[in-house]
XYZ file of C-alpha atoms in Angstrom:
642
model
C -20.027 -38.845 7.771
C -23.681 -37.392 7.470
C -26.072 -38.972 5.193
C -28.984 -37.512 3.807
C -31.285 -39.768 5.209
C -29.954 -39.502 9.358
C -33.007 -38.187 9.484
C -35.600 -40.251 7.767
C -33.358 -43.061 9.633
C -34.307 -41.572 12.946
C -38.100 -41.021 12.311
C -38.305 -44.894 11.369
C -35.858 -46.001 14.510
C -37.994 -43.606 17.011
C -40.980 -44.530 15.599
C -40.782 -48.755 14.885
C -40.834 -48.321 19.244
C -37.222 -47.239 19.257
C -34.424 -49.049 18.905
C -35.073 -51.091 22.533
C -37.439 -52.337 20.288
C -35.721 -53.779 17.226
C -35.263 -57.698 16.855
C -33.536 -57.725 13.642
C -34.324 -55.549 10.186
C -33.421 -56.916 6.090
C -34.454 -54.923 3.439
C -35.598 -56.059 -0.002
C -35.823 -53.920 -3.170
C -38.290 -51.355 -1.846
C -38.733 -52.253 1.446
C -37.077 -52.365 5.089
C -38.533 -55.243 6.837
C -38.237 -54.885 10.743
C -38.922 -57.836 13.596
C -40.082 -56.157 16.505
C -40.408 -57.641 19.971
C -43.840 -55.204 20.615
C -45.790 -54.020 17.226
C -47.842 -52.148 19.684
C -45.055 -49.435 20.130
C -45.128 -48.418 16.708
C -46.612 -45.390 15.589
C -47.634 -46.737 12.665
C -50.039 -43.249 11.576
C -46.926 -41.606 11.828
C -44.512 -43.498 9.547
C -47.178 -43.548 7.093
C -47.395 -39.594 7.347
C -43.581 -38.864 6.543
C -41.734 -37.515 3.964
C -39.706 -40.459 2.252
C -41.938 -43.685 3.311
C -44.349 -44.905 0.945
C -46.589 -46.650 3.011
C -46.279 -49.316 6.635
C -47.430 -52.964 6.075
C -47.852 -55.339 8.821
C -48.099 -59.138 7.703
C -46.197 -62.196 8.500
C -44.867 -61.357 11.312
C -42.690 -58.375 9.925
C -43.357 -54.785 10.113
C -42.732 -53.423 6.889
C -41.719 -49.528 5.728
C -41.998 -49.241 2.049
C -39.532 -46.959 1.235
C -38.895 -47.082 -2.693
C -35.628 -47.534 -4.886
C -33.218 -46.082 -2.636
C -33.833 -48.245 0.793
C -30.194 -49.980 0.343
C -28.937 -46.779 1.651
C -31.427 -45.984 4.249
C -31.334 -49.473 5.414
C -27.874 -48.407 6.048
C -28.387 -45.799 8.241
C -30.577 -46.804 10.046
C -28.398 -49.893 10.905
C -25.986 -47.217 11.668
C -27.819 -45.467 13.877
C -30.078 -48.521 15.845
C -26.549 -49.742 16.415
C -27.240 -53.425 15.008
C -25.900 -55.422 12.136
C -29.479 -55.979 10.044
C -30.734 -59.142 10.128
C -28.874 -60.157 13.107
C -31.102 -60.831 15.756
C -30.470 -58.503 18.700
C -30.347 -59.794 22.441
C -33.924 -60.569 23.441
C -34.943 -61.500 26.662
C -38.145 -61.214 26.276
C -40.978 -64.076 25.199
C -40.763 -65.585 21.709
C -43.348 -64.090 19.239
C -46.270 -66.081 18.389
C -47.497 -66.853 15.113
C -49.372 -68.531 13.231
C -48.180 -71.847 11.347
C -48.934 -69.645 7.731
C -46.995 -66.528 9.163
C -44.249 -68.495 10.590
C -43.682 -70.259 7.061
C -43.690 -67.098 5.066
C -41.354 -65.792 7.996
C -38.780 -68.524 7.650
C -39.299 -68.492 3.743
C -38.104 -64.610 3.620
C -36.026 -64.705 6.497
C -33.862 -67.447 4.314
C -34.100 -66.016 0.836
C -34.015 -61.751 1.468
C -30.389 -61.652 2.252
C -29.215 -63.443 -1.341
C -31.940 -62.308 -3.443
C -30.166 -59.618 -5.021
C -27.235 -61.662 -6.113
C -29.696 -64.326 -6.838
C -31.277 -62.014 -9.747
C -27.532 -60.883 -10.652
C -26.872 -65.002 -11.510
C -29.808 -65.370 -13.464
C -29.075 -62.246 -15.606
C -26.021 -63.251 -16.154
C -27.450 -66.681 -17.266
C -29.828 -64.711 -19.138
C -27.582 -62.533 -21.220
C -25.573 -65.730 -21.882
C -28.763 -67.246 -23.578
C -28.956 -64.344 -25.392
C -25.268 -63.990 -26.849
C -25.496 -68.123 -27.511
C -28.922 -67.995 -29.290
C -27.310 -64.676 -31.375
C -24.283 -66.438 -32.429
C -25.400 -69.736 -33.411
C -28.280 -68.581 -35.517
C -26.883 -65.536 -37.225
C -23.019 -66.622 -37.514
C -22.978 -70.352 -36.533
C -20.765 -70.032 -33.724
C -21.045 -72.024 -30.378
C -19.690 -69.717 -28.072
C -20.672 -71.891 -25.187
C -17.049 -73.476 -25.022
C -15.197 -70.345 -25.177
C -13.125 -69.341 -22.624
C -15.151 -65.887 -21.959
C -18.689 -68.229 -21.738
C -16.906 -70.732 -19.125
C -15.938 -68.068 -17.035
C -19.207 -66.116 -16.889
C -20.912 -69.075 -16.957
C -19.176 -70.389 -13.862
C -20.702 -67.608 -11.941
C -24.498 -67.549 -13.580
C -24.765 -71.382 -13.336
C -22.325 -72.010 -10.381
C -24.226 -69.671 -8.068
C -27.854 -72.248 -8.952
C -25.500 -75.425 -8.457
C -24.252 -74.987 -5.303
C -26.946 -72.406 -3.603
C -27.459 -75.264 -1.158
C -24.357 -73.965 0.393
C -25.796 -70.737 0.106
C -28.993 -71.098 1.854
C -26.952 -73.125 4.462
C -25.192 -70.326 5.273
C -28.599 -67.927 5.379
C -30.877 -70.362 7.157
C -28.190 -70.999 9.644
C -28.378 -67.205 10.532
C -31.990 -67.341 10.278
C -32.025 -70.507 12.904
C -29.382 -69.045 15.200
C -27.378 -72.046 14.655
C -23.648 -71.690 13.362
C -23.484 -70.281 9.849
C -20.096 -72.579 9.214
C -22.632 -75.810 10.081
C -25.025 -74.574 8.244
C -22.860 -73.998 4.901
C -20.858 -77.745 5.873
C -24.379 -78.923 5.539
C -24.803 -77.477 2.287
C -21.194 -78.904 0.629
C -22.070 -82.022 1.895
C -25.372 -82.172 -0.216
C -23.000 -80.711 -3.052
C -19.828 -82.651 -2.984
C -19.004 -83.841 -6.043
C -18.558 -87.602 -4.863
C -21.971 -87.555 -3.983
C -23.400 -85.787 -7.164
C -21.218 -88.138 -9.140
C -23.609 -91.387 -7.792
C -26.689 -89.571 -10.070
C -24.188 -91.880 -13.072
C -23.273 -94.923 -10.626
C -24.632 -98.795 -11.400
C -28.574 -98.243 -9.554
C -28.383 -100.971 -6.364
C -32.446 -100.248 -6.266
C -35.443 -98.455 -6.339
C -38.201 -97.207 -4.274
C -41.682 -95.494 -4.993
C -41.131 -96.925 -8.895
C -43.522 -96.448 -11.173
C -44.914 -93.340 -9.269
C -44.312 -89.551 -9.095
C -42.296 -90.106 -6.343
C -39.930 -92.965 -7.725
C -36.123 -92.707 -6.787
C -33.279 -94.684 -7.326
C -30.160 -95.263 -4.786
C -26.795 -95.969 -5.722
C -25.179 -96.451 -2.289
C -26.085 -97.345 1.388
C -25.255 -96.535 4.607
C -24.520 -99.513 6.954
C -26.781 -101.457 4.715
C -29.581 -98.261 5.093
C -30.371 -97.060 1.334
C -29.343 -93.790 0.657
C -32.329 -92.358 -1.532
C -31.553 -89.711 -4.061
C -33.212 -87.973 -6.380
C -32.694 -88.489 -9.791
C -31.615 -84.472 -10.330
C -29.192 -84.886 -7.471
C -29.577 -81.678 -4.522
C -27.461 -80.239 -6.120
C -29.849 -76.501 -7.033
C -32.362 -77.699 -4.255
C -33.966 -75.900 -2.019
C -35.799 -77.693 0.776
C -33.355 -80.391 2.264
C -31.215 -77.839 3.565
C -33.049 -75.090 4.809
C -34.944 -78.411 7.019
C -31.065 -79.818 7.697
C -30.316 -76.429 9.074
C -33.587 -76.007 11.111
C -32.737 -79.553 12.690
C -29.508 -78.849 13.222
C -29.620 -75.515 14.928
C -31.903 -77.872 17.596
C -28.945 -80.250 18.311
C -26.403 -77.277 18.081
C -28.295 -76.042 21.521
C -28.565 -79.382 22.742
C -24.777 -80.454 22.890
C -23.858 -76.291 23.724
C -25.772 -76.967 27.186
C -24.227 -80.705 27.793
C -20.555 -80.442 26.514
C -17.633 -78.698 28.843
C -16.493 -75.905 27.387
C -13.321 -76.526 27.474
C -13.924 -79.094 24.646
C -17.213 -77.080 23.187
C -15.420 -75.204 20.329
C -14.974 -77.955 18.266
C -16.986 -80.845 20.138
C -20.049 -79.702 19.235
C -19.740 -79.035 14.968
C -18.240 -82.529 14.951
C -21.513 -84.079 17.399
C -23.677 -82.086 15.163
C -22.540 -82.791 11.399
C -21.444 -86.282 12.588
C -25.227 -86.647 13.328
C -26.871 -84.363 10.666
C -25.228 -85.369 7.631
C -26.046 -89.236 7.443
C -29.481 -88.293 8.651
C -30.102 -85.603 5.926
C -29.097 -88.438 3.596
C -31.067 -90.986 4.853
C -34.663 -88.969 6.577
C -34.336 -85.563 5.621
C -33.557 -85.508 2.164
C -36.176 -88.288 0.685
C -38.898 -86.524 2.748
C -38.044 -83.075 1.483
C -37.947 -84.745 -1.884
C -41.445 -86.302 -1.454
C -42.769 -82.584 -0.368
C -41.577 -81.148 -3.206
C -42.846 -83.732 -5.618
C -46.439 -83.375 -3.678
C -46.744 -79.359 -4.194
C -45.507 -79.972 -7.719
C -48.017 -82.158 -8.201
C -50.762 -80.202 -6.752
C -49.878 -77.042 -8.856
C -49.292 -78.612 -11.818
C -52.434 -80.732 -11.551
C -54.033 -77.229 -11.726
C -52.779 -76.624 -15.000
C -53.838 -79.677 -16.783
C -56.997 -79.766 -16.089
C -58.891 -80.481 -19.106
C -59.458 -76.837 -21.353
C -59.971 -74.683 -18.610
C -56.709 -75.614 -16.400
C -54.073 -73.330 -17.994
C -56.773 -70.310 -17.904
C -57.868 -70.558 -14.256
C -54.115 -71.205 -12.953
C -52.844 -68.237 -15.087
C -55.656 -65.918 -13.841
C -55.389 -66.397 -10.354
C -51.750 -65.979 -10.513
C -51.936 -62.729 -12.593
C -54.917 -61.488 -10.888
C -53.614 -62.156 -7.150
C -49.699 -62.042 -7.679
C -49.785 -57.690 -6.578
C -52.333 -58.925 -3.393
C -49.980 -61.619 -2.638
C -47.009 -59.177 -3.085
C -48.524 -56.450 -0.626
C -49.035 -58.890 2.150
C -45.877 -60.808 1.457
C -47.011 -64.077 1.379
C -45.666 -64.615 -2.499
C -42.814 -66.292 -0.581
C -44.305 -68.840 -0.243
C -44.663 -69.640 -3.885
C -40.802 -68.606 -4.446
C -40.203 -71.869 -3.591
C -41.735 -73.763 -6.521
C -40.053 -72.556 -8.823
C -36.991 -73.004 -7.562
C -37.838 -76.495 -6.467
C -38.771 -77.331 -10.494
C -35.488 -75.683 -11.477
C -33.496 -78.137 -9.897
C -35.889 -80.997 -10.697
C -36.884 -80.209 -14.126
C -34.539 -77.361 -15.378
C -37.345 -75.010 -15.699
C -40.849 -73.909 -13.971
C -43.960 -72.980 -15.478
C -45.654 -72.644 -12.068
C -45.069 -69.070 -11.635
C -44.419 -67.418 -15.411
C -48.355 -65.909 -15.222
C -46.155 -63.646 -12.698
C -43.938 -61.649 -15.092
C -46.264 -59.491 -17.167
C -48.339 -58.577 -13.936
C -45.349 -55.564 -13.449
C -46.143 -54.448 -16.795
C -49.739 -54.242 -15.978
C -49.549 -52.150 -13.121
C -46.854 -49.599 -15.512
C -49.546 -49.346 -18.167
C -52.443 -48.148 -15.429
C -50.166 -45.448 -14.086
C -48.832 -44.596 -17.725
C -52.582 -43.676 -18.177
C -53.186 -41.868 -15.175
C -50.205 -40.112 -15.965
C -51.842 -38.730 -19.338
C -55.122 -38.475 -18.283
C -53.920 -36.748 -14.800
C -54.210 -32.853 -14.840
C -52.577 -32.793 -10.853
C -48.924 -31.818 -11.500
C -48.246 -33.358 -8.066
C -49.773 -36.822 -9.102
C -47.295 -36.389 -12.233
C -44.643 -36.305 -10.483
C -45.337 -39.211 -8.344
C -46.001 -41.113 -11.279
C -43.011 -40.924 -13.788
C -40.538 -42.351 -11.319
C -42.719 -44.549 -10.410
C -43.401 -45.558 -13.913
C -40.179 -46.194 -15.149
C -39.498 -48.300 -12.024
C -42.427 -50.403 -12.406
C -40.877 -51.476 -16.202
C -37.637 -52.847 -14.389
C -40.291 -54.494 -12.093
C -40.211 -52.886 -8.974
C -43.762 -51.665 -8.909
C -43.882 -50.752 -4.970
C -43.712 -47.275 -5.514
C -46.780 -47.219 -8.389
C -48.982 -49.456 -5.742
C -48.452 -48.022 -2.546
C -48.012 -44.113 -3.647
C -50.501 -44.362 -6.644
C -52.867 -46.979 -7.664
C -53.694 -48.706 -4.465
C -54.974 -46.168 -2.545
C -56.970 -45.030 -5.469
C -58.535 -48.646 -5.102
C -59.846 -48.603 -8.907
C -56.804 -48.610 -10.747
C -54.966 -51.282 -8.748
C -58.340 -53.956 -9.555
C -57.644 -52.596 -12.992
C -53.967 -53.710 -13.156
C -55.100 -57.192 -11.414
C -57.931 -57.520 -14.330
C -54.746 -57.009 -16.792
C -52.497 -59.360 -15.178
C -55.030 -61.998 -15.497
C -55.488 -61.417 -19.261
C -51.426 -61.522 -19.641
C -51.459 -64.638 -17.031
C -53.917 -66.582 -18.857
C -51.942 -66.201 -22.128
C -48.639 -67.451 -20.616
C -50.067 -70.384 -18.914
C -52.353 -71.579 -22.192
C -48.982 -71.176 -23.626
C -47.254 -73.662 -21.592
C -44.452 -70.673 -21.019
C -41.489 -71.560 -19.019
C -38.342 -69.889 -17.508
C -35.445 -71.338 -17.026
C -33.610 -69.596 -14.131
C -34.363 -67.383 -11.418
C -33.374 -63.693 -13.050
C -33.835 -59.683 -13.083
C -37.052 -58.386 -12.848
C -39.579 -56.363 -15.281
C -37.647 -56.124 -18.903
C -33.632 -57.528 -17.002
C -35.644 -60.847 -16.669
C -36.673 -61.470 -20.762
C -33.439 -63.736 -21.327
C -34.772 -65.786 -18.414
C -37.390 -67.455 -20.875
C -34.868 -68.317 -23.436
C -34.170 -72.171 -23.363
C -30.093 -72.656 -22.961
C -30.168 -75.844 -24.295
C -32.212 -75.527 -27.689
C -31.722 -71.796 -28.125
C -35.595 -71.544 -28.382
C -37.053 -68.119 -28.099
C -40.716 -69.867 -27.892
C -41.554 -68.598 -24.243
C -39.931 -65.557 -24.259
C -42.050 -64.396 -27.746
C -45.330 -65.499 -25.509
C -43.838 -63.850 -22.630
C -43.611 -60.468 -24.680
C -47.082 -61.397 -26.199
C -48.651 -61.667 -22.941
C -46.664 -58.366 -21.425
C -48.103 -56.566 -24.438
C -51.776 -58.193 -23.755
C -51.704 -57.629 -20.269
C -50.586 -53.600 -20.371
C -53.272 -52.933 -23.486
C -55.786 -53.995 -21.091
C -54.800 -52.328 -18.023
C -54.188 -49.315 -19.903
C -57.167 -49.143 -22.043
C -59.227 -49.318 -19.149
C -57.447 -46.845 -17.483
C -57.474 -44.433 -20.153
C -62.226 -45.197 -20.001
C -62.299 -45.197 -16.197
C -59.751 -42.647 -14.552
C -60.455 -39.376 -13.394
C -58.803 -37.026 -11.113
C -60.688 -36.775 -7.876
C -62.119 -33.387 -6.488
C -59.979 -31.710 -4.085
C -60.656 -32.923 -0.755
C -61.383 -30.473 1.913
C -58.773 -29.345 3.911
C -57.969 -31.661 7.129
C -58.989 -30.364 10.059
C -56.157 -30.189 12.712
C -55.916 -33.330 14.521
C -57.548 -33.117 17.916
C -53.635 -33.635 19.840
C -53.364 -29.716 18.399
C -55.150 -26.986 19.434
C -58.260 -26.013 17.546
C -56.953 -21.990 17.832
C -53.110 -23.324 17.275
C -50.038 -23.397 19.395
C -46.864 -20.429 19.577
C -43.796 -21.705 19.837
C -41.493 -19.132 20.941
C -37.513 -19.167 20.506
C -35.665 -21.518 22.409
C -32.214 -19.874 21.708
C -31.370 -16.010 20.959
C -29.534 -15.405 17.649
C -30.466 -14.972 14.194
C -33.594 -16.644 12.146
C -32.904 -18.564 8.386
C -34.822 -20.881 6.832
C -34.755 -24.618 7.485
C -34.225 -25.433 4.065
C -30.934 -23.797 4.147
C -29.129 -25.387 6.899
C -25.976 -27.305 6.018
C -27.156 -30.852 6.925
C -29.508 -32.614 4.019
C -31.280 -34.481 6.956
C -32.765 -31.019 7.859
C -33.049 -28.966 5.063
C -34.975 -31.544 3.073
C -37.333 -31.384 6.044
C -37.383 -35.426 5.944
C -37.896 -34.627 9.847
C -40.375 -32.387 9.254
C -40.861 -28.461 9.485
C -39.443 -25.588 11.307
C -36.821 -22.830 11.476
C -33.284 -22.468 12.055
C -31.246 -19.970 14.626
C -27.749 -19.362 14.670
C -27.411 -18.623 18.194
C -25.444 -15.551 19.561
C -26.240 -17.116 23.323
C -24.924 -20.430 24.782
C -28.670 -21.321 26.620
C -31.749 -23.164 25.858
C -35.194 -22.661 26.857
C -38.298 -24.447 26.592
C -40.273 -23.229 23.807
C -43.462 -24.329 25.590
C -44.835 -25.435 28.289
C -44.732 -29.787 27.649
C -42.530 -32.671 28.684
C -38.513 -33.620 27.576
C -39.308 -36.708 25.678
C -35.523 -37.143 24.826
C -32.469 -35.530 25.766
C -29.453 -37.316 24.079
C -26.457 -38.439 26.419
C -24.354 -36.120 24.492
C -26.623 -32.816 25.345
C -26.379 -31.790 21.804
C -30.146 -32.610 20.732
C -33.355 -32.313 23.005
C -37.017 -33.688 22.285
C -40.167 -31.738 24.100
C -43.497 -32.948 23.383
C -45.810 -30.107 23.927
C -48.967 -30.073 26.020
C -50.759 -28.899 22.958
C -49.536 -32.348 21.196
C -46.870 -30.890 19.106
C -43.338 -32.960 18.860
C -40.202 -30.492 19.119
C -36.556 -31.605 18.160
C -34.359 -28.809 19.123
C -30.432 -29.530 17.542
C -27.805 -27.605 18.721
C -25.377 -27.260 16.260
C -24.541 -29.854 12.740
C -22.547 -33.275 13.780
C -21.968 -31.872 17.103
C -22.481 -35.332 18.275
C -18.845 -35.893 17.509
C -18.272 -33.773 20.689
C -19.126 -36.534 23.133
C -20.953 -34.389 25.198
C -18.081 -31.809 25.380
C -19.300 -28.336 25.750
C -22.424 -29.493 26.853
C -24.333 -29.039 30.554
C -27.832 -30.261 30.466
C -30.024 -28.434 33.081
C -32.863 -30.082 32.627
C -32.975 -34.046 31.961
C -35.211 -36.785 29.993
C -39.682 -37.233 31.293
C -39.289 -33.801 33.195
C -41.942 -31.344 32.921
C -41.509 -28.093 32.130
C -42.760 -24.529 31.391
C -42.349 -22.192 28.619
C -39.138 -20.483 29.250
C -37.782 -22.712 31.749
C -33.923 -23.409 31.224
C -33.206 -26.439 29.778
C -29.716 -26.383 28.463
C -26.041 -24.355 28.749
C -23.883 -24.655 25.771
C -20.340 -23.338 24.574
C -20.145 -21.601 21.222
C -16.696 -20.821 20.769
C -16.104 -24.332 21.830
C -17.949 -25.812 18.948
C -16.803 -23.420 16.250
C -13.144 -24.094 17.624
C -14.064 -28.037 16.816
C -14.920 -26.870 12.837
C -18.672 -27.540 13.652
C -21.470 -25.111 12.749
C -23.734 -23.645 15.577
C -26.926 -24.039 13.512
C -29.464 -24.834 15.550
C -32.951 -26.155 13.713
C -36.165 -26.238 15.512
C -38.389 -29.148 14.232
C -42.171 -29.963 14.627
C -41.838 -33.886 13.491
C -45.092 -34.165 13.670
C -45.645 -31.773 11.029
C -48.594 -33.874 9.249
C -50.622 -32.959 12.174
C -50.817 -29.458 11.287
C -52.473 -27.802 8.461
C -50.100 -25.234 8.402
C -46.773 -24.084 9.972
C -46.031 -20.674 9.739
C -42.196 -19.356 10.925
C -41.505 -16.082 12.021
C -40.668 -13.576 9.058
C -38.426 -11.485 11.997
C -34.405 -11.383 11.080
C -33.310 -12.257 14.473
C -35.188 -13.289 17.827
C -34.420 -12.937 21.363
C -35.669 -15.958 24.111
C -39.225 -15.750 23.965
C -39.740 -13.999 20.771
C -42.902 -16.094 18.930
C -40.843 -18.390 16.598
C -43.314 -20.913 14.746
C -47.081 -21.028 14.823
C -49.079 -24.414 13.990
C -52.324 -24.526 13.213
């Protein structure tokens, strides 16, 4: 079934280097995030220029279209239509990508965490709300709801998802390692079974590191080896398995290339977990405990130093937390917090974060009264109300970033909110919703205590009066720039592009498929065609011509990019009723035959003969003008760009 994004879904696929091109692609809240084996073959300039994508980032390794609210479903499609399953890595034969040690982290880091983040916020919400509806019953009715049934049960979802997301991230690291996902989540129930958790209570046979930071106990021993634990248990951790996994998918090669494989199927899990589970215990565990006690540590040693601690952590963190955002490298802090919710049942590394969304709101809240450009307006109130459930993509990239000023502004108010929560000694207490969904998250679950969520709210409030007040001194609408000149691949006196197909002449915007008339593609006219033949429209060279015959792609000598589409969904024909003339990197001249097609045979299928004629480089031109004439023979002037 058509969507209406086929084709903002084949822009991106054509233009990411094609689909040849594709390593794997997740998405995240606004954005699709693509591996490509050649950045190179992007047309970056041109991604940036269409209808429907915010803006193109390149950092860590990924190539990222920012696409807004909506890029669930065009994620979709254009999984659909690249023919891979998203963040499965597609065959790739050719070398492994090179990065550096910082961009391979934040890689690995995102890689690991995209694919559950959504569900991730959904537990702590739900965690959330149930702080909420405890903290409302016991102090206005004296009722602990926490052992009803109804609390259990939600509860068991909310909390369960945190205790055992070891299993979790076994499962995504595994697919983010190429080793088996069922090792990977085997790994992850054996740091969660409930024998081991259980020896967190059993009589202590020693301790090593006491009397430091890094002092653990152990309660059992492996032929005679201690078996160090951490006093919190791994159960909620992090670390251990994601390194488990890594490790693992090493060996899983190892015995794939050295067992028969008459034996491999089940040879191989039982060589690797037989291996990897004692020595996750005994190595891999205490070190990743040690790590995270060391960047814990180091970021809370920020904070308490003497006066000025609190203030400098929470200004860089409310200041930098958009920058860090844009580039995607606040992954790498993710981490830490989730490494002090196991360990401590809360963080306070990263609350300066939360009001930094609010921040950015109250900047384009005043642009959007001070604004008198209707267009700007209507950028803005989505974008608005988006950025208060804290997705604040679409007021950085389509507003205040490339008006420069106003995104400093919104940095300068996140610090001022930042500083208050971390003088405040704010914490959360589970990973949650973003923007106003994540409030609850700062409601303590054991006491009740609405302490950091009041100097949450304070700081939110602190951190938007700024932003917007200096907004509201500072902003003014630009001149009107001068009209772009045409870009040199056009003609400076234009280019005709006369009728590829006889028949009659509507608009674009009124064909039957979204994907067209929305002119996500780009600009042109429709013809219903009375004639069964295609001609070139000028003189150029047949970029594409699909298997099926149904859709051709000229790029003009002139520079301009020409999708002609016989007929809606007639790629269901298979190539039925088709006979190419012409074929894929020939050159031709205007009026040369291209294509034979058979009308009745393509009504007689239910499909309409509509046949759009697209410039999809439209933001090359400063204007494309269509023929006003009812109906056009082969060779009539159709479209002129200038």
């Amino acid at each position: 079934m058509a969507s209406k994004y086929d084709g903002l879904a084949r822009i991106i696929i054509q233009n990411v280097g094609g689909k040849g091109n594709i390593k794997s692609i997740t998405h995240c809240i606004t954005r699709l995030r693509f591996k490509l084996k050649d950045e190179s073959k992007a047309n970056t300039d041109i991604l940036k220029n269409t209808d429907g994508i915010v803006t193109v980032i390149q950092s860590g390794g990924q190539y990222q279209v920012v696409i807004g609210n909506h890029v669930p479903d065009v994620y979709d499609v254009v999984c659909e239509h690249a023919g891979i399953s998203g963040a499965a890595p597609v065959a790739d034969d050719g070398p492994a990508e090179k990065m550096s040690p910082g961009a391979a982290l934040i890689d690995i880091i995102s890689g690991v965490f995209q694919p559950l983040l959504s569900v991730l916020c959904a537990a702590g919400i739900i965690k959330g709300l149930l702080a909420v509806w405890s903290f409302v019953a016991s102090s206005s009715f004296g009722i602990d709801v926490t052992t009803s049934g109804a609390y259990e049960i939600w509860n068991a979802v909310g909390d369960g998802f945190f205790y055992f997301l070891p299993i979790i991230l076994g499962y995504t690291a595994a697919k983010k390692f190429k080793c088996s996902e069922f090792i990977g989540m085997a790994l992850g129930v054996g740091l969660t079974y409930p024998n081991m958790v259980a020896l967190k209570s059993a009589e202590v046979l020693g301790t090593v590191f006491a009397g430091t930071s890094f002092s653990m106990d152990y309660m059992t021993d492996f032929f005679g080896i201690p078996v160090i634990m951490p006093a919190s248990g791994y159960t909620q951790s992090v670390v251990p398995v994601v390194l488990a996994v890594y490790i693992a998918a090493k060996l899983e090669k190892f015995f794939k290339k050295r067992i028969p494989d008459v034996i491999k199927t089940f040879i191989v899990p039982l060589c690797v977990l037989g291996i990897m589970m004692p020595l996750t215990y005994l190595v891999i565990g205490p070190i990743a405990t040690v790590i995270c006690n060391c960047l814990t540590l180091v970021f809370g040693g920020l904070y308490n130093i003497p006066v000025v601690g609190g203030i400098i952590a929470g200004a860089l963190i409310g200041a930098l937390w958009q920058v860090l955002v844009i580039f995607g490298l606040h992954w790498g802090l993710v981490p830490l917090a989730m490494i002090n919710y196991g360990t401590l049942g809360y963080d306070f590394i990263l609350s300066p974060y939360f009001c930094v969304s609010f921040a950015q709101s109250a900047v384009v809240l005043g642009m959007i009264l001070k604004t008198k450009d209707q267009k700007l307006k209507d950028i803005a109130i989505p974008a608005f109300i988006s950025g208060l459930f804290g997705v604040t993509e679409p007021c950085i990239y389509g507003i205040t970033l490339p008006k420069k000023t106003p995104f400093v502004i919104s940095c300068i108010g996140g610090a001022a909110g930042g500083i208050i929560t971390a003088v405040a000694g704010v914490k959360s207490y589970t990973m949650g919703g973003l923007g106003l969904f994540g409030l609850p998250c700062y409601i303590d679950p054991n006491t009740n205590s609405l302490y950091s969520m009041i100097w949450v709210i304070i700081s939110i409030l602190v951190a938007a009066a700024v932003a917007f007040i200096l907004t509201m001194v500072t902003y003014k609408d630009e001149a009107p720039a001068a009209k772009k000149e045409v870009s040199s691949s056009a003609s400076v006196n234009g280019e005709v592009l006369v009728a590829p197909v006889k028949g009659e002449v509507k608009p674009l915007t009124e064909v039957s498929d979204a994907a067209f008339s929305s002119e996500a593609m780009g600009k042109g006219i429709a013809i219903v065609p009375v004639e069964g033949k295609v001609y070139a429209p000028a003189d150029g060279t047949i970029t594409a011509f699909f298997a099926t015959g149904h859709a051709i792609g000229i790029t003009t000598d002139k520079g301009a990019e020409v999708i002609i589409h016989v007929g809606m969904d007639t790629v269901q024909l298979e190539g039925k009723g088709f006979n190419p003339v012409a074929k894929q990197g020939d050159k031709v001249k205007r009026g040369d035959l291209l294509l034979e097609f058979d009308i009745d045979l393509i009504k007689e299928a239910g499909y309409s003969t509509e046949t759009p004629i697209v410039i999809t480089n439209s933001g090359k031109y400063s204007d494309i003008i269509p023929t006003d004439a009812a109906s056009v023979e082969n060779g009539n002037e159709l479209i002129t760009l200038l």
